[in-house]
Amino acid sequence: MSDSNLLKSIQHSFIGRDTQYPTVDGNISPRRYLDSAASTLMMEPAFEVTREFLEHYASTHSKLHYAAKGASEAFDWAHKRVLDFVDADENIYSSYFAGSGATAGFNRIATEFSAQRPDRDIVLVSEMEHHSNDLPHRAHAGEVVHIPAMGEGAAYGGIDVAVVQALIGKYGERINYIAVTGASNVTGAITPIHEIAQLAHSVGAYIVVDASQMIAHAPVSMNDADLDVLIFSGHKIYAPGSPGAIIAKTSLLNSMSPSELGGGMVTDVYLERYMTAGLLPDREEAGTPNIVGGITLGAVLDVLMRVGMNNIRKKEIGMIDMLWEQLSAIDEVNLYGPAPGDVPRTGTMTFNIKGFDHGLTAAALNDYHNIQVRNGCFCAHPYVREMLKRELWDMDLDPNALNAEADIERKRGMARASIGLHNSQEDLLALVEAIKDLIARKDEIHELYEPFGSNGYRHREYAPDEAAIFDPLITLEKALKG
Ligand SMILES: Cc1ncc(COP(=O)(O)O)c(C=O)c1O
């Protein structure tokens, strides 16, 4: 099958893409899932590999029976798929799996890099980061200096290489490493990682890239960019349930002492001492690893390599430009982040409808239009507050007020629509029409909803039985009855 045919056919092969949900009008329809930046749906052919693997399931720590050999080989294959996917030469780089997403990797790298080079007491971290690529550095590095993004107000975002250069000039060899996102989880703004890597290396600093939001949307080459570390979550690339993936220069990983001890990462243990395994990834994967998740992720990456990340990027650029253009044309919509013509973006679009709190927008899109989006500050609070500050000042609210202050969370946030491979232009046009519909019915919608919790909204009259939508016990009982 040619790349473009595979791209077309794979778009329909996601579990849950067409799951039906009820709407206020009494109808039931397939959902439009626009929440891939939070977590993606499962790619079906990859899940088939997982299902088949389960027929042969065994621990990779058993060695000599057929199933254990197969599991070990498949798990090795998954590590290799990770290296191939990010174009990392296996003579230079190694990959390992950890945790349930990217967060475990950042904590590990921050702890280790800071311990190894205490004389380098500065870490540069961009202001656009997800908390997972900010707080571990704050906790473990000597001092975090935040790299401001470009632009002003709602258009704030994207990293200016000249700003990084100035910080490099200021702090020089005090910088241990630079931690930047490959693409923002709020605006999709893509970071010039090649240039930043060069700047980091000019003073002997490392570069750590958070690829959680770029991995499913844009090609990356660790070889070409000479990246030191790249980390991403498997659940953001069509493999829910898979672990975080860490790819780093083997020389760096070899200089780290294992942080977790247990089975699988030792060659021998005596009562007085133990010897840790010299080999990666075992040294970094203490205990029984997430074998099933790793193999699912390997299968997804294999499919995406067949499709070609350049083809995926090309397709998504068209969708991003179209959505930006359509939403910019609506006066009642505030759009956030730099325009895609100014800074390249992935298909993550944050917006507010004027006069609607972000929670009301998300709830009404769900209840009336079966469109699933996220709302809030997306674990990137400083970045979101910076973009919202003028709007909040206009409402007489302090963007930096503590969240205990009345109703601030209801105003301080955005709605976020984010695409995955399974989305079509039609999904995005449906979103645009749905937003127009909510604007047209603003007063009615306000009357029909009541606030709850710190930033939620619920319909006053329409309350479908959420347990009937998915209840693990009902599924289990059906399965038990056969
Ligand atoms: C840019 C970015 N970095 C890091 C993370 C953290 O990933 P996880 O929660 O899978 O550890 C996320 C998750 O939303 C993210 O979007």
Short mmCIF file of C-alpha atoms and ligand atoms in Angstrom, two decimals:
data_model
loop_
_atom_site.label_atom_id
_atom_site.label_comp_id
_atom_site.label_asym_id
_atom_site.label_seq_id
_atom_site.Cartn_x
_atom_site.Cartn_y
_atom_site.Cartn_z
CA MET A 1 0.00 0.00 0.00
CA SER A 2 1.38 3.46 -0.88
CA ASP A 3 2.02 5.96 1.90
CA SER A 4 -0.97 8.10 1.01
CA ASN A 5 -3.34 5.11 0.81
CA LEU A 6 -2.10 3.90 4.17
CA LEU A 7 -2.61 7.37 5.62
CA LYS A 8 -6.18 7.40 4.35
CA SER A 9 -7.02 3.92 5.57
CA ILE A 10 -5.38 4.24 8.96
CA GLN A 11 -7.49 7.30 9.80
CA HIS A 12 -10.49 5.02 10.22
CA SER A 13 -8.65 2.50 12.36
CA PHE A 14 -8.87 3.93 15.84
CA ILE A 15 -10.77 2.23 18.62
CA GLY A 16 -13.50 4.50 19.96
CA ARG A 17 -13.40 6.94 17.07
CA ASP A 18 -17.10 6.50 16.41
CA THR A 19 -18.39 5.68 19.87
CA GLN A 20 -21.91 7.00 20.21
CA TYR A 21 -23.02 9.40 22.91
CA PRO A 22 -26.37 11.06 23.63
CA THR A 23 -26.93 14.79 23.16
CA VAL A 24 -29.47 17.22 24.65
CA ASP A 25 -31.76 16.96 21.62
CA GLY A 26 -32.38 13.28 22.45
CA ASN A 27 -30.27 11.97 19.59
CA ILE A 28 -27.35 9.61 19.76
CA SER A 29 -24.41 10.20 17.45
CA PRO A 30 -20.73 9.31 17.01
CA ARG A 31 -18.48 11.59 18.98
CA ARG A 32 -15.94 13.96 17.53
CA TYR A 33 -12.85 13.42 19.63
CA LEU A 34 -10.77 16.61 19.69
CA ASP A 35 -8.77 15.92 22.83
CA SER A 36 -5.67 14.18 21.49
CA ALA A 37 -3.30 16.63 23.20
CA ALA A 38 -4.50 15.15 26.50
CA SER A 39 -4.45 11.55 25.34
CA THR A 40 -4.94 9.84 22.01
CA LEU A 41 -7.25 7.03 20.97
CA MET A 42 -5.80 3.54 20.44
CA MET A 43 -4.59 2.67 16.94
CA GLU A 44 -6.38 -0.54 16.04
CA PRO A 45 -3.69 -2.44 14.04
CA ALA A 46 -1.24 -1.81 16.89
CA PHE A 47 -3.81 -3.14 19.34
CA GLU A 48 -4.08 -6.25 17.15
CA VAL A 49 -0.36 -6.80 17.70
CA THR A 50 -0.96 -6.44 21.43
CA ARG A 51 -3.87 -8.88 21.36
CA GLU A 52 -1.83 -11.44 19.46
CA PHE A 53 1.12 -10.89 21.79
CA LEU A 54 -1.15 -11.69 24.73
CA GLU A 55 -1.72 -15.11 23.16
CA HIS A 56 2.00 -15.61 23.70
CA TYR A 57 2.31 -13.54 26.84
CA ALA A 58 5.22 -14.18 29.17
CA SER A 59 7.61 -12.12 31.24
CA THR A 60 10.78 -10.91 29.59
CA HIS A 61 12.60 -12.04 32.73
CA SER A 62 11.89 -15.70 31.96
CA LYS A 63 14.37 -16.72 29.35
CA LEU A 64 14.16 -20.17 27.90
CA HIS A 65 10.60 -21.13 27.03
CA TYR A 66 9.18 -20.16 23.65
CA ALA A 67 6.87 -17.45 24.95
CA ALA A 68 9.54 -15.76 27.06
CA LYS A 69 11.94 -15.70 24.13
CA GLY A 70 9.24 -14.17 21.94
CA ALA A 71 8.37 -11.57 24.58
CA SER A 72 12.01 -10.57 25.01
CA GLU A 73 12.51 -10.24 21.29
CA ALA A 74 9.32 -8.23 20.85
CA PHE A 75 10.26 -5.94 23.73
CA ASP A 76 13.73 -5.39 22.22
CA TRP A 77 12.02 -4.66 18.91
CA ALA A 78 9.88 -2.00 20.62
CA HIS A 79 12.97 -0.25 22.00
CA LYS A 80 14.49 -0.33 18.55
CA ARG A 81 11.31 1.08 16.98
CA VAL A 82 11.56 4.01 19.38
CA LEU A 83 15.14 4.74 18.26
CA ASP A 84 14.21 4.45 14.59
CA PHE A 85 11.14 6.65 14.99
CA VAL A 86 13.14 9.56 16.39
CA ASP A 87 16.00 8.88 13.97
CA ALA A 88 18.49 8.10 16.72
CA ASP A 89 21.58 6.15 15.68
CA GLU A 90 21.79 3.06 17.88
CA ASN A 91 25.56 3.46 18.08
CA ILE A 92 25.04 6.78 19.83
CA TYR A 93 21.64 6.60 21.51
CA SER A 94 19.68 4.18 23.73
CA SER A 95 16.02 4.12 24.62
CA TYR A 96 14.23 2.90 27.70
CA PHE A 97 10.69 2.89 29.05
CA ALA A 98 9.60 4.39 32.36
CA GLY A 99 6.48 5.39 34.22
CA SER A 100 3.09 5.97 32.67
CA GLY A 101 4.16 8.95 30.56
CA ALA A 102 6.86 11.54 30.07
CA THR A 103 6.87 12.78 33.68
CA ALA A 104 9.03 9.95 35.06
CA GLY A 105 11.72 10.74 32.48
CA PHE A 106 11.95 14.43 33.33
CA ASN A 107 12.28 13.70 37.04
CA ARG A 108 15.01 11.16 36.39
CA ILE A 109 17.01 13.38 34.06
CA ALA A 110 16.66 16.47 36.26
CA THR A 111 17.83 14.60 39.36
CA GLU A 112 20.73 12.95 37.61
CA PHE A 113 22.03 15.86 35.54
CA SER A 114 21.93 18.15 38.55
CA ALA A 115 23.76 15.63 40.76
CA GLN A 116 26.41 15.04 38.10
CA ARG A 117 27.31 18.66 37.45
CA PRO A 118 26.64 20.66 40.62
CA ASP A 119 29.05 23.38 39.45
CA ARG A 120 26.62 24.12 36.61
CA ASP A 121 23.89 25.64 38.71
CA ILE A 122 21.51 27.06 36.06
CA VAL A 123 18.88 25.29 33.97
CA LEU A 124 17.05 27.16 31.21
CA VAL A 125 13.40 26.16 30.90
CA SER A 126 10.93 27.80 28.54
CA GLU A 127 7.86 29.63 29.84
CA MET A 128 5.68 27.49 27.60
CA GLU A 129 6.45 24.24 29.40
CA HIS A 130 3.99 21.75 30.77
CA HIS A 131 4.57 21.49 34.54
CA SER A 132 6.18 18.08 33.96
CA ASN A 133 9.07 19.74 32.15
CA ASP A 134 9.37 22.58 34.63
CA LEU A 135 8.76 21.47 38.20
CA PRO A 136 11.30 18.59 38.24
CA HIS A 137 14.00 21.07 37.21
CA ARG A 138 12.85 23.57 39.82
CA ALA A 139 13.02 20.85 42.47
CA HIS A 140 16.38 19.38 41.51
CA ALA A 141 18.42 21.96 39.61
CA GLY A 142 20.21 24.79 41.40
CA GLU A 143 18.23 27.58 39.75
CA VAL A 144 15.73 27.56 36.90
CA VAL A 145 15.83 30.58 34.61
CA HIS A 146 12.71 30.76 32.47
CA ILE A 147 13.07 31.58 28.78
CA PRO A 148 10.35 34.08 27.86
CA ALA A 149 8.38 33.32 24.71
CA MET A 150 7.83 35.72 21.81
CA GLY A 151 5.02 38.18 21.30
CA GLU A 152 2.50 39.76 23.58
CA GLY A 153 -0.84 39.03 25.18
CA ALA A 154 -3.03 36.43 23.50
CA ALA A 155 -0.40 35.82 20.78
CA TYR A 156 2.33 34.97 23.28
CA GLY A 157 4.26 31.85 22.28
CA GLY A 158 7.10 30.34 20.34
CA ILE A 159 10.75 30.62 21.25
CA ASP A 160 13.01 33.25 19.76
CA VAL A 161 16.50 31.84 19.24
CA ALA A 162 17.99 35.30 19.88
CA VAL A 163 16.50 35.29 23.39
CA VAL A 164 18.10 31.92 24.11
CA GLN A 165 21.36 33.22 22.70
CA ALA A 166 21.26 36.20 25.05
CA LEU A 167 20.70 33.90 28.04
CA ILE A 168 23.56 31.70 26.90
CA GLY A 169 25.71 34.82 26.71
CA LYS A 170 24.65 35.81 30.22
CA TYR A 171 25.01 32.47 32.02
CA GLY A 172 27.53 30.62 29.78
CA GLU A 173 29.07 27.55 31.36
CA ARG A 174 26.91 27.88 34.45
CA ILE A 175 24.12 26.32 32.35
CA ASN A 176 23.77 22.60 32.94
CA TYR A 177 21.03 21.95 30.39
CA ILE A 178 18.21 23.56 28.47
CA ALA A 179 14.77 21.94 28.76
CA VAL A 180 12.28 22.89 26.07
CA THR A 181 9.12 21.51 24.64
CA GLY A 182 9.15 20.43 21.00
CA ALA A 183 5.62 21.84 20.70
CA SER A 184 3.40 23.56 23.25
CA ASN A 185 0.48 21.61 24.67
CA VAL A 186 -1.47 24.88 24.84
CA THR A 187 -0.92 26.47 21.45
CA GLY A 188 0.96 23.85 19.47
CA ALA A 189 3.76 26.41 18.88
CA ILE A 190 6.77 24.47 17.58
CA THR A 191 10.23 25.15 19.03
CA PRO A 192 13.38 25.55 16.87
CA ILE A 193 15.15 22.69 18.63
CA HIS A 194 18.02 22.40 16.13
CA GLU A 195 19.17 25.95 16.78
CA ILE A 196 18.68 25.67 20.53
CA ALA A 197 20.68 22.43 20.62
CA GLN A 198 23.58 24.17 18.89
CA LEU A 199 23.46 27.06 21.33
CA ALA A 200 23.35 24.69 24.31
CA HIS A 201 26.34 22.75 23.05
CA SER A 202 28.34 25.93 22.44
CA VAL A 203 28.72 26.23 26.24
CA GLY A 204 28.80 22.50 27.00
CA ALA A 205 25.17 22.42 28.14
CA TYR A 206 22.83 19.57 27.27
CA ILE A 207 19.49 19.87 25.53
CA VAL A 208 16.47 17.98 26.84
CA VAL A 209 13.43 18.02 24.54
CA ASP A 210 9.91 17.30 25.70
CA ALA A 211 8.47 15.69 22.59
CA SER A 212 5.12 14.79 24.17
CA GLN A 213 3.18 17.10 21.86
CA MET A 214 5.29 16.89 18.73
CA ILE A 215 5.87 13.17 18.58
CA ALA A 216 2.57 12.31 16.85
CA HIS A 217 2.53 15.39 14.64
CA ALA A 218 5.95 16.28 13.26
CA PRO A 219 9.07 14.37 12.22
CA VAL A 220 12.04 14.57 14.56
CA SER A 221 15.66 13.56 13.99
CA MET A 222 17.82 13.29 17.08
CA ASN A 223 20.82 12.62 14.83
CA ASP A 224 20.36 15.78 12.79
CA ALA A 225 19.58 18.02 15.75
CA ASP A 226 22.23 16.36 17.93
CA LEU A 227 19.75 16.18 20.81
CA ASP A 228 21.00 14.81 24.12
CA VAL A 229 17.68 13.66 25.54
CA LEU A 230 14.19 13.37 24.12
CA ILE A 231 11.20 12.21 26.15
CA PHE A 232 7.61 11.48 25.21
CA SER A 233 4.48 9.72 26.45
CA GLY A 234 3.22 6.69 24.57
CA HIS A 235 -0.38 7.57 25.37
CA LYS A 236 -0.01 10.73 23.28
CA ILE A 237 0.84 8.72 20.19
CA TYR A 238 -2.04 6.30 19.84
CA ALA A 239 -0.88 3.78 22.45
CA PRO A 240 -2.88 4.37 25.65
CA GLY A 241 -1.52 2.21 28.45
CA SER A 242 2.03 2.36 27.16
CA PRO A 243 4.94 3.77 29.17
CA GLY A 244 6.96 6.95 28.78
CA ALA A 245 9.86 6.69 26.33
CA ILE A 246 13.27 8.19 27.08
CA ILE A 247 15.90 8.38 24.37
CA ALA A 248 19.29 9.72 25.34
CA LYS A 249 22.92 9.56 24.34
CA THR A 250 24.18 6.24 25.66
CA SER A 251 27.26 7.96 27.10
CA LEU A 252 24.98 10.09 29.29
CA LEU A 253 22.84 7.16 30.40
CA ASN A 254 25.95 5.14 31.20
CA SER A 255 27.23 7.88 33.47
CA MET A 256 24.01 7.74 35.52
CA SER A 257 23.74 5.36 38.43
CA PRO A 258 20.43 3.47 38.48
CA SER A 259 17.83 5.26 40.59
CA GLU A 260 15.56 2.27 41.02
CA LEU A 261 16.79 -1.06 42.25
CA GLY A 262 15.16 -4.43 42.01
CA GLY A 263 14.89 -7.41 39.74
CA GLY A 264 16.00 -7.35 36.12
CA MET A 265 18.71 -4.74 36.56
CA VAL A 266 21.29 -6.74 38.47
CA THR A 267 23.64 -9.44 37.26
CA ASP A 268 24.08 -10.96 40.70
CA VAL A 269 23.18 -10.34 44.32
CA TYR A 270 24.93 -11.54 47.49
CA LEU A 271 23.96 -10.74 51.03
CA GLU A 272 26.84 -8.28 51.26
CA ARG A 273 26.69 -6.72 47.80
CA TYR A 274 25.10 -6.69 44.38
CA MET A 275 26.27 -6.00 40.83
CA THR A 276 24.09 -3.85 38.58
CA ALA A 277 23.65 -4.78 34.95
CA GLY A 278 25.96 -2.91 32.63
CA LEU A 279 23.54 -3.00 29.76
CA LEU A 280 20.82 -0.59 28.75
CA PRO A 281 17.86 -0.59 28.83
CA ASP A 282 17.84 -3.17 31.66
CA ARG A 283 19.71 -0.90 34.08
CA GLU A 284 16.98 1.72 33.77
CA GLU A 285 14.05 -0.70 33.83
CA ALA A 286 14.08 -2.19 37.30
CA GLY A 287 11.26 -4.62 38.02
CA THR A 288 9.02 -6.24 35.44
CA PRO A 289 8.60 -3.59 32.75
CA ASN A 290 5.39 -2.59 31.00
CA ILE A 291 5.98 -5.20 28.30
CA VAL A 292 2.49 -5.04 26.79
CA GLY A 293 2.49 -1.23 26.63
CA GLY A 294 5.98 -1.10 25.15
CA ILE A 295 5.07 -3.54 22.39
CA THR A 296 1.88 -1.64 21.58
CA LEU A 297 3.92 1.55 21.30
CA GLY A 298 6.49 -0.17 19.07
CA ALA A 299 3.69 -1.30 16.76
CA VAL A 300 2.20 2.21 16.54
CA LEU A 301 5.58 3.71 15.72
CA ASP A 302 6.11 1.10 13.02
CA VAL A 303 2.79 2.02 11.38
CA LEU A 304 3.56 5.74 11.56
CA MET A 305 6.96 5.20 9.96
CA ARG A 306 5.23 3.40 7.11
CA VAL A 307 2.82 6.30 6.71
CA GLY A 308 5.67 8.83 6.99
CA MET A 309 5.65 11.63 9.55
CA ASN A 310 6.23 14.16 6.76
CA ASN A 311 2.94 13.08 5.19
CA ILE A 312 1.15 13.39 8.51
CA ARG A 313 2.60 16.84 9.10
CA LYS A 314 1.56 17.95 5.60
CA LYS A 315 -2.01 16.78 6.15
CA GLU A 316 -2.24 18.43 9.56
CA ILE A 317 -0.84 21.78 8.39
CA GLY A 318 -3.79 22.11 6.00
CA MET A 319 -6.22 21.40 8.84
CA ILE A 320 -4.51 23.82 11.24
CA ASP A 321 -4.50 26.67 8.72
CA MET A 322 -8.14 26.08 7.89
CA LEU A 323 -9.24 26.02 11.54
CA TRP A 324 -7.18 29.11 12.39
CA GLU A 325 -8.68 31.01 9.46
CA GLN A 326 -12.24 29.97 10.27
CA LEU A 327 -12.03 30.75 13.97
CA SER A 328 -10.18 34.05 13.44
CA ALA A 329 -13.09 35.18 11.30
CA ILE A 330 -15.52 34.91 14.24
CA ASP A 331 -15.55 38.17 16.23
CA GLU A 332 -16.90 36.46 19.34
CA VAL A 333 -13.94 34.09 19.54
CA ASN A 334 -10.59 34.81 21.19
CA LEU A 335 -7.82 32.64 19.77
CA TYR A 336 -4.54 32.10 21.57
CA GLY A 337 -0.93 31.71 20.60
CA PRO A 338 0.98 32.97 17.59
CA ALA A 339 -0.66 32.69 14.17
CA PRO A 340 0.53 29.58 12.31
CA GLY A 341 1.97 31.90 9.65
CA ASP A 342 4.27 33.43 12.30
CA VAL A 343 5.24 30.34 14.27
CA PRO A 344 4.65 26.81 12.95
CA ARG A 345 2.07 24.98 15.06
CA THR A 346 0.69 21.51 15.61
CA GLY A 347 -3.06 20.97 15.53
CA THR A 348 -3.76 22.23 19.04
CA MET A 349 -6.02 25.25 19.14
CA THR A 350 -7.02 27.08 22.31
CA PHE A 351 -9.87 29.55 22.30
CA ASN A 352 -12.57 31.22 24.35
CA ILE A 353 -16.00 32.35 23.28
CA LYS A 354 -16.48 35.90 24.55
CA GLY A 355 -18.92 35.90 27.47
CA PHE A 356 -18.53 32.15 28.07
CA ASP A 357 -16.35 30.66 30.77
CA HIS A 358 -14.09 27.97 29.34
CA GLY A 359 -15.90 25.26 31.32
CA LEU A 360 -19.24 26.33 29.90
CA THR A 361 -17.86 26.14 26.36
CA ALA A 362 -16.48 22.64 26.89
CA ALA A 363 -19.66 21.36 28.58
CA ALA A 364 -22.00 22.82 25.93
CA LEU A 365 -19.87 21.53 23.04
CA ASN A 366 -20.16 18.10 24.57
CA ASP A 367 -23.84 18.20 25.52
CA TYR A 368 -25.20 19.83 22.36
CA HIS A 369 -22.71 18.85 19.68
CA ASN A 370 -20.98 15.70 20.90
CA ILE A 371 -17.61 17.40 20.46
CA GLN A 372 -15.05 16.44 23.11
CA VAL A 373 -12.53 19.15 24.00
CA ARG A 374 -10.52 19.94 27.11
CA ASN A 375 -10.65 23.13 29.15
CA GLY A 376 -8.61 24.76 31.90
CA CYS A 377 -4.94 25.70 32.06
CA PHE A 378 -3.60 22.38 30.74
CA CYS A 379 -0.87 22.02 33.38
CA ALA A 380 0.88 25.02 31.85
CA HIS A 381 -0.46 27.66 34.25
CA PRO A 382 2.19 30.37 33.85
CA TYR A 383 1.90 30.28 30.06
CA VAL A 384 -1.90 30.35 30.04
CA ARG A 385 -2.04 33.20 32.56
CA GLU A 386 0.36 35.27 30.48
CA MET A 387 -1.89 34.91 27.41
CA LEU A 388 -5.03 35.67 29.40
CA LYS A 389 -3.79 38.53 31.52
CA ARG A 390 -5.29 41.39 29.49
CA GLU A 391 -8.70 39.70 29.34
CA LEU A 392 -8.60 39.09 33.08
CA TRP A 393 -7.53 42.63 33.84
CA ASP A 394 -10.48 43.83 31.75
CA MET A 395 -12.72 41.74 34.02
CA ASP A 396 -11.03 43.26 37.07
CA LEU A 397 -9.42 39.96 37.91
CA ASP A 398 -5.81 39.38 38.86
CA PRO A 399 -4.32 36.70 36.56
CA ASN A 400 -1.97 35.66 39.36
CA ALA A 401 -4.58 35.51 42.12
CA LEU A 402 -4.35 32.38 44.23
CA ASN A 403 -6.86 29.80 43.13
CA ALA A 404 -8.65 30.00 46.48
CA GLU A 405 -10.02 33.36 45.38
CA ALA A 406 -13.66 33.30 44.35
CA ASP A 407 -14.39 31.92 40.93
CA ILE A 408 -11.00 32.79 39.46
CA GLU A 409 -10.57 29.30 37.98
CA ARG A 410 -13.85 29.65 36.14
CA LYS A 411 -12.42 32.60 34.18
CA ARG A 412 -8.77 31.66 34.08
CA GLY A 413 -8.54 29.10 31.35
CA MET A 414 -9.39 28.24 27.78
CA ALA A 415 -11.06 25.55 25.73
CA ARG A 416 -8.66 23.40 23.71
CA ALA A 417 -9.41 21.45 20.55
CA SER A 418 -6.60 19.16 19.47
CA ILE A 419 -6.47 16.83 16.51
CA GLY A 420 -5.30 13.28 16.00
CA LEU A 421 -4.77 11.19 12.88
CA HIS A 422 -8.39 10.07 12.99
CA ASN A 423 -9.78 13.60 12.64
CA SER A 424 -10.94 15.06 9.36
CA GLN A 425 -11.62 18.57 8.08
CA GLU A 426 -15.25 17.71 8.68
CA ASP A 427 -14.63 17.40 12.43
CA LEU A 428 -13.07 20.84 12.48
CA LEU A 429 -15.85 22.39 10.41
CA ALA A 430 -18.33 20.81 12.83
CA LEU A 431 -16.46 22.51 15.67
CA VAL A 432 -16.66 25.88 13.92
CA GLU A 433 -20.40 25.46 13.35
CA ALA A 434 -20.90 24.35 16.94
CA ILE A 435 -19.10 27.43 18.25
CA LYS A 436 -21.29 29.63 16.04
CA ASP A 437 -24.36 27.86 17.39
CA LEU A 438 -23.34 28.47 21.01
CA ILE A 439 -22.70 32.13 20.23
CA ALA A 440 -26.14 32.43 18.62
CA ARG A 441 -27.75 30.87 21.73
CA LYS A 442 -25.61 32.60 24.32
CA ASP A 443 -28.43 33.73 26.64
CA GLU A 444 -30.26 30.42 26.46
CA ILE A 445 -27.07 28.48 27.20
CA HIS A 446 -26.27 30.69 30.17
CA GLU A 447 -29.70 30.08 31.63
CA LEU A 448 -29.56 26.36 31.08
CA TYR A 449 -26.26 25.77 32.88
CA GLU A 450 -25.16 26.10 36.47
CA PRO A 451 -21.59 26.21 37.76
CA PHE A 452 -20.19 23.43 39.92
CA GLY A 453 -16.77 22.72 41.43
CA SER A 454 -13.96 25.17 40.82
CA ASN A 455 -14.49 25.53 37.08
CA GLY A 456 -17.14 23.06 35.93
CA TYR A 457 -20.60 23.61 34.46
CA ARG A 458 -23.59 21.28 34.24
CA HIS A 459 -26.89 21.42 32.43
CA ARG A 460 -29.82 22.16 34.75
CA GLU A 461 -32.27 19.85 32.97
CA TYR A 462 -30.26 17.36 30.92
CA ALA A 463 -28.42 14.71 32.89
CA PRO A 464 -27.83 11.45 31.03
CA ASP A 465 -26.92 8.44 33.13
CA GLU A 466 -23.16 8.63 32.84
CA ALA A 467 -22.69 5.18 34.37
CA ALA A 468 -24.71 3.73 31.47
CA ILE A 469 -22.19 5.19 29.01
CA PHE A 470 -19.39 3.08 30.40
CA ASP A 471 -19.56 0.99 33.51
CA PRO A 472 -16.75 -1.51 34.04
CA LEU A 473 -19.05 -3.74 36.08
CA ILE A 474 -21.64 -4.04 33.32
CA THR A 475 -18.91 -4.96 30.83
CA LEU A 476 -17.46 -7.44 33.26
CA GLU A 477 -20.79 -9.07 33.97
CA LYS A 478 -21.49 -9.41 30.25
CA ALA A 479 -18.08 -11.00 29.76
CA LEU A 480 -18.64 -13.40 32.64
CA LYS A 481 -21.96 -14.52 31.21
CA GLY A 482 -20.12 -15.25 27.94
C1 LIG B 1 3.96 18.97 26.58
C2 LIG B 1 3.71 17.93 27.64
N1 LIG B 1 4.73 17.53 28.40
C3 LIG B 1 4.58 16.61 29.36
C4 LIG B 1 3.36 16.05 29.61
C5 LIG B 1 3.24 15.04 30.72
O1 LIG B 1 2.97 13.81 30.19
P1 LIG B 1 2.47 12.59 31.12
O2 LIG B 1 1.33 13.13 31.90
O3 LIG B 1 2.10 11.57 30.13
O4 LIG B 1 3.62 12.20 31.98
C6 LIG B 1 2.25 16.44 28.86
C7 LIG B 1 0.90 15.88 29.13
O5 LIG B 1 -0.09 16.51 28.94
C8 LIG B 1 2.44 17.40 27.85
O6 LIG B 1 1.42 17.81 27.08
#
